[in-house]
Coordinates of C-alpha atoms in Angstrom, one line a residue:
Chain A
M1431 CA 107.9 160.7 117.5
S1432 CA 110.2 163.2 115.9
T1433 CA 111.4 163.0 112.3
L1434 CA 114.8 161.8 113.5
E1435 CA 113.4 158.9 115.5
I1436 CA 111.2 157.8 112.6
L1437 CA 114.3 157.9 110.4
V1438 CA 116.3 155.8 112.9
V1439 CA 113.5 153.2 113.0
G1440 CA 113.4 153.2 109.2
V1441 CA 117.2 152.7 108.9
I1442 CA 117.1 149.8 111.3
A1443 CA 114.1 148.3 109.4
I1444 CA 115.8 148.6 106.0
V1445 CA 119.1 147.2 107.1
G1446 CA 117.3 144.4 108.8
V1447 CA 115.4 143.6 105.6
G1448 CA 118.7 143.6 103.7
L1449 CA 120.4 141.3 106.1
Y1450 CA 117.4 139.0 106.3
G1451 CA 117.4 138.8 102.5
L1452 CA 121.1 138.0 102.4
L1453 CA 120.5 135.2 104.9
I1454 CA 117.5 133.5 103.2
T1455 CA 117.9 134.1 99.5
R1456 CA 119.5 131.4 97.3
N1457 CA 119.4 133.3 94.0
L1458 CA 122.5 135.3 93.1
I1459 CA 120.5 138.2 91.5
K1460 CA 118.5 138.5 94.7
V1461 CA 121.7 138.5 96.7
V1462 CA 122.8 141.6 94.8
V1463 CA 119.3 143.1 95.4
A1464 CA 119.6 142.5 99.1
L1465 CA 123.0 144.2 99.1
Q1466 CA 121.5 147.2 97.4
I1467 CA 118.7 147.4 100.0
L1468 CA 121.4 147.3 102.8
V1469 CA 123.2 150.2 101.2
K1470 CA 120.0 152.2 100.9
G1471 CA 119.6 151.9 104.6
A1472 CA 123.1 153.2 105.2
L1473 CA 122.3 156.1 102.8
I1474 CA 119.3 157.2 104.8
A1475 CA 121.4 156.9 108.0
L1476 CA 124.0 159.2 106.5
V1477 CA 121.6 161.9 105.3
A1478 CA 119.7 161.8 108.6
A1479 CA 123.0 162.1 110.5
G1480 CA 123.9 165.1 108.4
D1481 CA 120.5 166.7 109.1
A1482 CA 120.8 166.1 112.8
S1483 CA 124.3 167.7 113.1
G1484 CA 123.7 170.5 110.6
Q1485 CA 126.1 169.2 108.0
V1486 CA 123.6 168.5 105.3
G1487 CA 126.0 169.4 102.4
L1488 CA 128.7 167.1 103.6
S1489 CA 126.4 164.1 104.2
Q1490 CA 124.6 164.6 100.9
S1491 CA 127.9 164.6 99.0
L1492 CA 129.0 161.5 100.8
A1493 CA 125.6 159.9 100.0
I1494 CA 126.0 160.6 96.3
T1495 CA 129.5 159.2 96.3
V1496 CA 128.2 156.1 98.1
I1497 CA 125.5 155.7 95.4
V1498 CA 128.1 155.7 92.7
A1499 CA 130.4 153.2 94.4
D1500 CA 127.6 150.9 95.3
T1501 CA 126.3 150.9 91.7
V1502 CA 129.7 149.7 90.6
V1503 CA 129.7 147.0 93.2
G1504 CA 126.2 146.0 92.1
V1505 CA 127.4 145.8 88.5
V1506 CA 130.3 143.6 89.4
G1507 CA 128.0 141.4 91.4
L1508 CA 125.6 141.0 88.5
A1509 CA 128.5 140.3 86.2
L1510 CA 129.5 137.4 88.4
A1511 CA 125.9 136.2 88.4
V1512 CA 125.7 136.3 84.6
Q1513 CA 129.0 134.4 84.4
T1514 CA 127.8 131.8 86.9
K1515 CA 124.6 131.3 84.9
R1516 CA 126.7 130.8 81.8
L1517 CA 129.1 128.3 83.3
L1518 CA 126.9 126.4 85.6
G1519 CA 123.4 127.0 84.1
T1520 CA 122.0 128.0 87.4
L1521 CA 121.8 131.1 89.7
D1522 CA 121.5 129.0 92.9
V1523 CA 124.3 129.9 95.3
D1524 CA 124.5 126.3 96.4
A1525 CA 126.1 125.5 93.1
L1526 CA 128.9 127.8 94.3
S1527 CA 129.9 125.9 97.4
T1528 CA 132.7 123.6 96.4
L1529 CA 135.5 125.4 98.3
K1530 CA 135.6 124.2 101.9
G1531 CA 138.0 123.6 104.8
Chain B
M706 CA 150.6 169.2 93.2
T707 CA 153.1 168.0 95.7
A708 CA 155.4 165.0 95.3
F709 CA 153.1 162.6 97.3
T710 CA 150.0 163.5 95.2
W711 CA 151.9 162.6 92.1
M712 CA 152.8 159.3 93.8
I713 CA 149.1 158.6 94.1
A714 CA 148.0 160.1 90.8
L715 CA 150.6 158.4 88.5
P716 CA 149.3 154.8 88.9
L717 CA 145.7 156.0 88.8
L718 CA 146.3 157.9 85.6
A719 CA 148.3 155.0 84.1
A720 CA 145.6 152.4 84.7
P721 CA 143.2 153.5 81.9
V722 CA 146.1 154.2 79.6
I723 CA 147.3 150.6 80.1
Y724 CA 143.8 149.3 79.4
L725 CA 143.6 151.3 76.2
I726 CA 147.0 150.2 75.0
G727 CA 145.9 146.6 75.4
R728 CA 142.6 147.2 73.5
L729 CA 143.7 149.6 70.7
V730 CA 147.3 148.7 69.8
K731 CA 147.3 146.0 67.1
P732 CA 148.6 143.3 66.7
D733 CA 150.2 142.6 70.1
G734 CA 148.9 145.3 72.5
E735 CA 148.3 142.8 75.2
A736 CA 152.0 141.9 75.4
L737 CA 152.8 145.6 75.6
T738 CA 150.6 146.2 78.7
R739 CA 153.0 144.4 81.1
W740 CA 155.8 146.8 80.0
A741 CA 153.5 149.8 80.3
A742 CA 152.5 148.7 83.8
L743 CA 156.2 148.1 84.8
I744 CA 157.1 151.6 83.4
A745 CA 154.2 153.2 85.3
L746 CA 155.1 151.7 88.6
G747 CA 158.8 152.3 88.0
L748 CA 158.2 156.0 87.4
T749 CA 156.1 156.1 90.6
W750 CA 159.2 155.4 92.6
I751 CA 160.5 159.0 91.8
P752 CA 157.7 160.9 93.5
F753 CA 157.8 158.2 96.2
A754 CA 161.4 159.0 97.0
L755 CA 160.7 162.8 96.8
A756 CA 157.7 162.4 99.2
A757 CA 159.8 160.4 101.6
S758 CA 162.5 163.1 101.7
D759 CA 159.9 165.8 102.0
L760 CA 158.4 164.0 104.9
D761 CA 161.8 163.5 106.5
A762 CA 162.6 167.2 106.1
G763 CA 159.3 169.0 106.6
G764 CA 157.1 166.7 108.7
V765 CA 153.5 165.8 107.7
Q766 CA 152.6 166.7 104.1
T767 CA 149.2 167.9 103.3
Y768 CA 147.5 168.7 100.0
T769 CA 144.0 170.3 99.7
L770 CA 141.9 170.2 96.6
G771 CA 138.6 172.0 97.3
T772 CA 137.2 170.3 100.3
V773 CA 139.2 167.1 99.8
S774 CA 142.4 167.0 101.8
L775 CA 145.1 164.4 101.7
R776 CA 147.6 164.0 104.4
L777 CA 150.8 162.0 104.2
D778 CA 152.3 160.9 107.5
D779 CA 154.8 158.1 108.3
L780 CA 152.1 155.5 108.5
G781 CA 150.9 156.5 105.0
L782 CA 154.5 156.3 103.8
L783 CA 154.8 152.8 105.2
L784 CA 151.7 151.6 103.4
A785 CA 152.9 153.3 100.2
A786 CA 156.3 151.6 100.4
L787 CA 154.7 148.2 101.0
S788 CA 152.2 148.4 98.2
L789 CA 154.6 150.0 95.6
G790 CA 157.4 147.6 96.5
L791 CA 155.3 144.5 96.3
G792 CA 153.3 145.8 93.4
T793 CA 156.4 146.4 91.3
V794 CA 157.7 142.9 92.0
V795 CA 154.3 141.3 91.2
V796 CA 154.0 143.2 87.9
F797 CA 157.4 141.9 86.9
Y798 CA 156.5 138.4 88.0
S799 CA 153.2 138.4 86.2
G800 CA 154.9 139.0 82.8
P801 CA 155.8 135.4 82.3
Y802 CA 153.1 134.0 84.6
M803 CA 150.2 135.6 82.8
A804 CA 151.7 135.5 79.3
A805 CA 149.3 132.9 78.0
D806 CA 146.1 134.3 79.6
A807 CA 143.4 136.3 77.9
G808 CA 142.5 139.8 79.2
Q809 CA 145.9 140.9 80.4
E810 CA 145.1 144.5 79.8
K811 CA 142.3 144.2 82.5
Y812 CA 144.7 142.5 84.8
Y813 CA 147.5 145.1 84.7
A814 CA 145.1 148.0 84.7
S815 CA 143.3 146.8 87.8
L816 CA 146.6 145.9 89.5
V817 CA 148.3 149.3 88.8
A818 CA 145.1 151.1 89.9
M819 CA 145.0 149.0 93.1
V820 CA 148.5 150.0 94.0
G821 CA 147.7 153.7 93.5
I822 CA 144.4 153.4 95.5
M823 CA 146.2 151.8 98.4
M824 CA 148.7 154.6 98.5
G825 CA 145.7 157.0 98.5
L826 CA 144.1 155.1 101.3
G827 CA 147.1 155.7 103.5
C828 CA 146.9 159.4 102.9
A829 CA 143.1 159.8 103.7
S830 CA 142.6 162.4 106.5
D831 CA 138.9 162.1 106.9
L832 CA 136.3 159.3 107.1
F833 CA 134.7 160.3 103.8
N834 CA 137.9 159.9 101.9
L835 CA 138.9 156.8 103.8
W836 CA 135.7 155.1 102.8
V837 CA 136.0 156.1 99.2
W838 CA 139.5 154.8 98.9
F839 CA 138.6 151.7 100.8
E840 CA 135.6 150.9 98.5
A841 CA 137.7 151.6 95.4
M842 CA 140.4 149.1 96.7
A843 CA 137.6 146.6 97.3
I844 CA 136.3 147.0 93.7
A845 CA 139.7 146.6 92.2
S846 CA 140.3 143.4 94.2
Y847 CA 136.9 141.9 93.3
L848 CA 137.9 142.1 89.6
L849 CA 141.3 140.6 90.3
V850 CA 140.1 137.7 92.5
A851 CA 137.5 136.6 89.9
F852 CA 140.0 137.1 87.1
Y853 CA 139.9 133.5 85.9
H854 CA 136.2 133.9 85.2
E855 CA 136.0 130.7 83.2
Q856 CA 136.4 128.7 86.4
P857 CA 133.6 128.1 88.8
T858 CA 135.9 128.1 91.8
S859 CA 137.1 131.6 91.0
L860 CA 133.5 132.8 90.6
E861 CA 132.7 131.3 93.9
A862 CA 135.6 133.0 95.6
G863 CA 134.6 136.3 93.9
V864 CA 131.0 136.1 95.0
K865 CA 131.9 135.3 98.6
Y866 CA 134.4 138.1 98.7
L867 CA 132.1 140.6 97.2
V868 CA 129.1 139.9 99.4
Q869 CA 131.1 139.9 102.7
S870 CA 133.1 143.0 101.7
A871 CA 130.0 144.9 100.7
V872 CA 128.2 144.1 103.9
G873 CA 131.4 145.2 105.8
S874 CA 131.4 148.5 104.0
V875 CA 127.7 149.1 104.8
F876 CA 128.7 148.6 108.5
V877 CA 131.5 151.2 108.1
L878 CA 128.9 153.6 106.5
L879 CA 126.6 153.2 109.5
G880 CA 129.5 153.9 111.8
I881 CA 130.4 157.0 109.8
A882 CA 126.7 158.2 110.1
L883 CA 126.9 157.7 113.9
V884 CA 130.1 159.7 114.1
L885 CA 128.7 162.5 111.9
S886 CA 125.5 162.7 114.0
Q887 CA 127.5 163.0 117.3
T888 CA 130.3 165.3 116.3
G889 CA 129.2 167.1 113.1
T890 CA 132.4 166.5 111.3
L891 CA 134.3 163.7 109.5
D892 CA 137.8 165.1 109.7
L893 CA 139.9 162.7 111.9
T894 CA 141.6 165.4 114.0
A895 CA 138.3 167.4 114.4
I896 CA 136.4 164.3 115.5
R897 CA 138.9 163.8 118.4
A898 CA 138.5 167.5 119.4
A899 CA 134.7 167.3 119.3
A900 CA 134.2 163.8 120.8
P901 CA 132.8 163.8 124.4
E902 CA 134.5 161.8 127.2
S903 CA 132.0 158.9 127.0
S904 CA 129.4 158.4 124.4
V905 CA 127.5 155.2 123.6
P906 CA 126.8 156.1 119.9
L907 CA 130.5 156.7 119.3
L908 CA 131.4 153.4 121.0
A909 CA 128.9 151.7 118.7
A910 CA 130.5 153.5 115.8
G911 CA 133.9 152.1 116.8
G912 CA 132.4 148.7 117.0
L913 CA 130.9 149.1 113.5
F914 CA 134.3 150.2 112.2
L915 CA 135.9 147.1 113.8
I916 CA 133.4 144.8 112.1
G917 CA 133.4 146.6 108.7
F918 CA 137.1 147.2 108.3
G919 CA 137.7 143.9 110.1
V920 CA 136.1 142.0 107.2
K921 CA 138.9 143.4 104.9
A922 CA 141.6 143.0 107.5
A923 CA 140.5 139.3 108.0
L924 CA 139.9 139.5 111.7
V925 CA 138.4 136.2 113.0
P926 CA 135.4 135.6 112.7
M927 CA 135.0 137.9 109.6
H928 CA 137.7 136.0 107.7
T929 CA 135.7 133.3 105.9
W930 CA 136.2 134.8 102.4
L931 CA 140.0 134.9 102.7
P932 CA 141.1 131.3 102.1
D933 CA 138.9 131.1 99.0
A934 CA 139.8 134.4 97.6
H935 CA 143.5 134.2 98.3
S936 CA 143.8 130.7 96.9
Q937 CA 141.7 131.1 93.7
A938 CA 143.2 134.5 92.6
P939 CA 146.1 134.5 90.1
S940 CA 149.3 133.9 92.2
G941 CA 150.6 137.4 91.8
I942 CA 147.3 138.7 93.1
S943 CA 147.4 136.3 96.0
A944 CA 150.7 137.8 96.9
M945 CA 149.2 141.3 96.8
L946 CA 146.1 140.3 98.7
S947 CA 148.0 138.7 101.5
G948 CA 150.9 141.0 101.5
V949 CA 149.3 144.4 101.2
V950 CA 145.5 144.4 100.9
I951 CA 144.6 142.9 104.3
E952 CA 147.3 145.2 105.8
A953 CA 145.7 148.2 104.1
G954 CA 142.4 147.1 105.7
L955 CA 144.2 147.1 109.0
V956 CA 145.6 150.6 108.5
A957 CA 142.1 151.8 107.5
L958 CA 140.8 150.3 110.8
L959 CA 143.5 152.0 112.8
R960 CA 142.8 155.3 111.1
A961 CA 139.1 155.1 111.7
I962 CA 139.3 154.3 115.4
S963 CA 142.1 156.7 116.2
P964 CA 139.9 159.7 116.9
L965 CA 137.8 157.5 119.2
A966 CA 140.7 156.7 121.5
G967 CA 139.4 158.9 124.3
I968 CA 136.1 157.1 124.6
G969 CA 136.5 154.0 126.7
A970 CA 140.1 153.4 125.8
T971 CA 139.8 149.6 125.3
W972 CA 140.8 149.5 121.7
G973 CA 144.2 148.0 122.6
E974 CA 142.7 145.2 124.5
L975 CA 140.2 144.5 121.7
L976 CA 143.0 144.3 119.1
M977 CA 144.9 141.9 121.3
V978 CA 141.9 139.6 121.8
F979 CA 141.3 139.5 118.0
G980 CA 145.0 138.9 117.6
A981 CA 144.9 135.8 119.9
F982 CA 141.9 134.4 118.0
N983 CA 143.6 135.1 114.6
M984 CA 146.8 133.4 115.6
L985 CA 145.1 130.3 116.9
L986 CA 142.5 129.8 114.3
G987 CA 144.9 130.6 111.4
N988 CA 147.3 128.0 112.6
L989 CA 144.8 125.3 113.4
M990 CA 143.1 125.7 110.0
A991 CA 146.5 125.8 108.2
L992 CA 147.4 122.4 109.8
R993 CA 144.5 120.8 108.0
Q994 CA 145.2 122.0 104.5
S995 CA 146.5 119.9 101.7
Q996 CA 146.6 122.7 99.1
V997 CA 149.6 124.9 99.2
K998 CA 148.0 128.3 98.4
R999 CA 145.1 127.6 100.9
L1000 CA 147.7 126.8 103.6
L1001 CA 149.5 130.1 102.9
A1002 CA 146.2 132.0 103.0
Y1003 CA 145.4 130.6 106.4
S1004 CA 148.9 131.4 107.6
S1005 CA 148.1 135.1 106.7
L1006 CA 145.4 135.0 109.3
S1007 CA 147.8 134.1 112.0
H1008 CA 150.3 136.7 110.9
V1009 CA 147.6 139.4 111.0
G1010 CA 147.2 138.1 114.6
Y1011 CA 150.9 138.9 115.4
M1012 CA 150.5 142.4 113.9
L1013 CA 147.3 143.0 116.0
L1014 CA 149.2 141.8 119.1
G1015 CA 152.0 144.4 118.5
L1016 CA 149.5 147.2 117.7
G1017 CA 147.3 146.3 120.6
I1018 CA 150.3 146.3 123.0
A1019 CA 151.2 149.8 121.7
L1020 CA 147.7 151.2 122.2
Y1021 CA 147.3 149.5 125.6
A1022 CA 150.6 150.7 127.0
Q1023 CA 150.5 154.0 125.1
Q1024 CA 154.1 153.6 123.9
A1025 CA 155.4 153.2 120.3
A1026 CA 157.5 150.1 120.8
G1027 CA 154.7 147.6 120.1
A1028 CA 153.5 149.4 117.1
E1029 CA 157.0 149.6 115.7
G1030 CA 157.2 145.9 116.0
G1031 CA 153.7 145.4 114.5
F1032 CA 154.5 147.6 111.5
F1033 CA 157.9 146.0 111.1
H1034 CA 156.1 142.7 111.0
M1035 CA 153.7 144.1 108.4
L1036 CA 156.7 144.9 106.1
T1037 CA 158.5 141.6 106.7
H1038 CA 155.3 139.6 106.3
G1039 CA 154.6 141.4 103.0
M1040 CA 158.0 140.3 101.7
M1041 CA 157.8 136.7 103.1
K1042 CA 154.2 136.0 102.1
G1043 CA 154.8 137.7 98.8
L1044 CA 157.7 135.4 98.1
A1045 CA 155.8 132.4 99.4
F1046 CA 152.9 133.0 97.0
L1047 CA 155.1 133.9 94.1
A1048 CA 157.3 130.8 94.6
A1049 CA 154.2 128.6 95.0
G1050 CA 152.8 130.3 91.9
A1051 CA 155.9 129.5 89.9
L1052 CA 155.6 125.8 90.9
L1053 CA 151.9 125.9 90.1
Y1054 CA 152.7 127.3 86.7
A1055 CA 155.3 124.7 85.9
L1056 CA 153.4 121.7 87.2
H1057 CA 149.8 122.7 86.3
A1058 CA 149.0 126.0 84.6
S1059 CA 151.5 125.7 81.7
M1060 CA 149.9 122.3 80.9
G1061 CA 146.5 124.0 80.6
D1062 CA 145.4 122.5 83.9
H1063 CA 143.8 124.9 86.4
G1064 CA 143.7 122.5 89.4
P1065 CA 145.2 123.4 92.8
L1066 CA 148.8 122.7 93.8
T1067 CA 148.8 120.2 96.6
I1068 CA 151.6 119.4 99.0
S1069 CA 152.0 115.9 97.6
D1070 CA 152.6 117.5 94.1
L1071 CA 155.7 119.1 95.5
S1072 CA 157.6 115.9 96.3
G1073 CA 161.1 116.3 95.1
A1074 CA 160.4 119.5 93.2
A1075 CA 163.8 120.9 94.3
Q1076 CA 165.6 118.6 91.9
K1077 CA 163.9 120.1 88.9
Y1078 CA 163.1 123.7 90.1
P1079 CA 165.9 124.5 92.6
W1080 CA 165.4 128.3 92.7
A1081 CA 161.6 128.2 93.2
A1082 CA 162.0 125.5 95.8
L1083 CA 164.7 127.5 97.6
G1084 CA 162.5 130.6 97.5
L1085 CA 159.5 128.8 98.9
S1086 CA 161.6 127.3 101.7
V1087 CA 163.2 130.6 102.7
A1088 CA 159.7 132.2 102.7
V1089 CA 158.0 129.6 104.9
L1090 CA 160.9 129.3 107.3
G1091 CA 160.9 133.1 107.6
L1092 CA 157.2 133.0 108.3
A1093 CA 157.7 130.3 111.0
G1094 CA 160.2 132.8 112.6
L1095 CA 163.5 130.9 112.2
P1096 CA 166.5 133.1 112.9
P1097 CA 168.3 134.7 111.0
L1098 CA 165.4 135.4 108.7
A1099 CA 163.3 138.6 108.7
G1100 CA 160.3 137.0 110.3
F1101 CA 162.2 136.2 113.5
M1102 CA 163.4 139.8 113.9
S1103 CA 159.9 141.3 113.6
K1104 CA 158.3 138.8 115.9
W1105 CA 161.1 139.3 118.4
Q1106 CA 160.4 143.0 118.4
I1107 CA 156.7 142.5 119.2
F1108 CA 157.5 140.0 122.0
V1109 CA 160.1 142.3 123.6
A1110 CA 157.6 145.2 123.5
G1111 CA 155.1 142.9 125.2
F1112 CA 157.5 142.0 128.0
E1113 CA 158.4 145.6 128.5
T1114 CA 154.9 146.4 129.6
K1115 CA 155.4 144.3 132.8
N1116 CA 151.8 143.2 132.6
G1117 CA 151.1 139.6 133.4
W1118 CA 148.2 139.2 130.9
I1119 CA 150.3 140.6 128.1
E1120 CA 153.3 138.5 129.0
A1121 CA 151.0 135.4 128.9
L1122 CA 149.7 136.6 125.4
V1123 CA 153.3 136.9 124.2
L1124 CA 154.0 133.4 125.4
F1125 CA 150.9 132.3 123.6
A1126 CA 152.1 134.0 120.4
A1127 CA 155.5 132.3 120.7
L1128 CA 153.9 128.9 121.1
N1129 CA 151.8 129.7 118.1
S1130 CA 155.0 130.4 116.2
V1131 CA 156.3 127.0 117.1
L1132 CA 153.0 125.4 116.2
S1133 CA 153.2 127.0 112.7
L1134 CA 156.4 125.0 112.1
A1135 CA 154.1 121.9 112.1
Y1136 CA 152.7 122.9 108.7
Y1137 CA 155.7 124.8 107.3
A1138 CA 158.2 122.0 107.9
P1139 CA 156.3 119.4 105.9
L1140 CA 156.3 121.7 102.9
V1141 CA 160.1 122.1 103.0
N1142 CA 160.5 118.4 103.6
A1143 CA 158.4 117.6 100.6
L1144 CA 160.4 119.9 98.3
Y1145 CA 163.7 118.3 99.2
R1146 CA 162.7 114.6 98.9
Q1147 CA 165.0 112.3 96.9
K1148 CA 162.3 110.8 94.6
P1149 CA 160.4 113.3 92.5
S1150 CA 156.7 112.7 92.2
D1151 CA 155.1 111.9 88.9
T1152 CA 153.7 115.5 88.7
V1153 CA 157.2 116.9 89.0
L1154 CA 158.6 114.5 86.4
A1155 CA 155.8 115.6 84.0
G1156 CA 156.2 119.3 84.8
G1157 CA 157.1 121.9 82.2
P1158 CA 160.0 124.3 82.2
L1159 CA 160.0 127.4 84.3
P1160 CA 160.7 130.7 82.5
A1161 CA 164.0 132.1 83.8
L1162 CA 162.6 135.6 84.2
M1163 CA 160.3 134.2 86.9
N1164 CA 163.2 133.6 89.2
V1165 CA 164.3 137.2 89.3
P1166 CA 161.5 138.5 91.6
L1167 CA 161.9 135.4 93.7
A1168 CA 165.7 136.1 94.1
V1169 CA 165.0 139.8 94.9
L1170 CA 162.5 139.0 97.7
G1171 CA 164.6 136.1 99.0
V1172 CA 167.8 138.3 99.3
A1173 CA 165.7 141.0 101.0
I1174 CA 164.3 138.6 103.6
V1175 CA 167.8 137.4 104.5
A1176 CA 169.2 140.9 104.5
V1177 CA 166.5 142.3 106.8
G1178 CA 167.0 139.3 109.0
V1179 CA 170.7 140.0 109.4
W1180 CA 170.4 143.8 109.5
P1181 CA 166.9 144.5 110.9
N1182 CA 167.7 148.2 111.0
L1183 CA 167.4 148.4 107.2
L1184 CA 163.6 149.0 107.6
N1185 CA 163.7 151.0 110.7
W1186 CA 163.4 154.3 108.8
L1187 CA 159.9 153.1 107.8
S1188 CA 158.6 151.2 110.8
G1189 CA 159.9 153.4 113.6
P1190 CA 158.3 156.6 112.5
A1191 CA 155.1 154.8 111.6
G1192 CA 154.8 153.5 115.1
H1193 CA 155.2 157.0 116.5
A1194 CA 152.7 158.4 114.0
L1195 CA 150.2 155.8 115.1
I1196 CA 150.6 156.7 118.8
A1197 CA 150.4 160.4 117.9
S1198 CA 147.2 159.8 115.9
F1199 CA 145.6 158.2 118.9
G1200 CA 146.6 161.3 121.0
F1201 CA 148.8 159.4 123.5

């Protein structure tokens, strides 16, 4: 296996873990963690793509920007989790399922 | 700095200033923020007008800062006009609506930033920039959707919205990685030049863009966050979300798949299929609603369907007419859905919010509301009848343009789809008409009798939008200078 193939397998595995985590977890903090894992898979994909096409600088600058943006999203997600805990006394996502139809 | 970069930069620079005014100016900084936001967006109209005349005179405007290049074409101008226009109206409306709420400086700072970001999104010329603007828009809208953070329902809407949007943006990133690995560039024009005739990875990238941006543009089945987010946000923000933000997602999607047009040119068919699903599901779900804002949110789904139909026809037939209709509908829908949410918000304010009650506004609450709140009731009626496509209102004209473009293709399948869209339009009357009927009943409901007064200033934005809807319905050419060139710009960006 070449390096690129290993990276592709790694990306698929990490994105898979992230999606699986999103599907099974019930805890809001863990939902945010699963989202972070997902983005890390995308980051590896970006850097690997840059490496494969000889555009390392471009892909690395995009990856750094993604890290910044995704941190902000994580912070907002955690803020929502903190507020949920304050209001409802639980981090269970089932407590947040009143809106239907 | 050219005119159009000032148009983007002004709101972005104003947002932190607005926040600081609210935090640092004592004793009543919070009340000042609404005026600061209004001034900021008012001033932005100057570079907007200059940019529009530059574009008219000199063609596509570009601005390069280091390796970042922004490019204003007619499609970008259309998105800028829509977001700035509706943004200004919403800021004005939010003055009385949000007056009693805490944290106004956060609200106005995020709102003004969001307007600037959406104008930037329309001017992105490469996938890197497109993603950054898109993510920034998403972050601003998370904050605004969960603005009433003392209510569990708002938090719920915020969490759903955040999780689905974030997953969507990861799919977009994976698509970008695929494009980069195949073509070695992210610039939209360079991708088209470098893309091979047929390539499975690039097709997959297009699919990933369709899913990722489709979450934001509320394509069925990636729409499940929309009814919650649009109904739980403050009413002004609901108007922005339905009127501009999902359309900005649609523009981002079109931009991202435009360089992939040569590879298996089936994007037009795909958009039409999604359009059919959106129209049908949006209508069927709206029929079941008892809450006014939730009903309006579902109707946004079906209207995205009409836009997709027009754009899909254009890409399939490789002619601008369908896209002109689709973009015209984007503009008229922004006005009509904006007015619908603002009028519903005014009634919500009078009947619930000003009493300190944050419950939803139901259709039964509205019984006889026209007796006490004639202007808000008239605004809501004009808006929903326009959305249903009654002549001579704006919605009829834009739908008509899409249908005509569909029949001009002389393709049986497309003609059947157009008929399906027309039937959907008739079906939508089934949930718009009861709203109007309820408003004009003789006997006011107890909720209406107990309702508080409506600030007179709130009627001004309703009147502006209402007059605009009637005017565009009578003289549809009023907006042609925006939608016509935007349609041609879209066809050109796909290389047809």
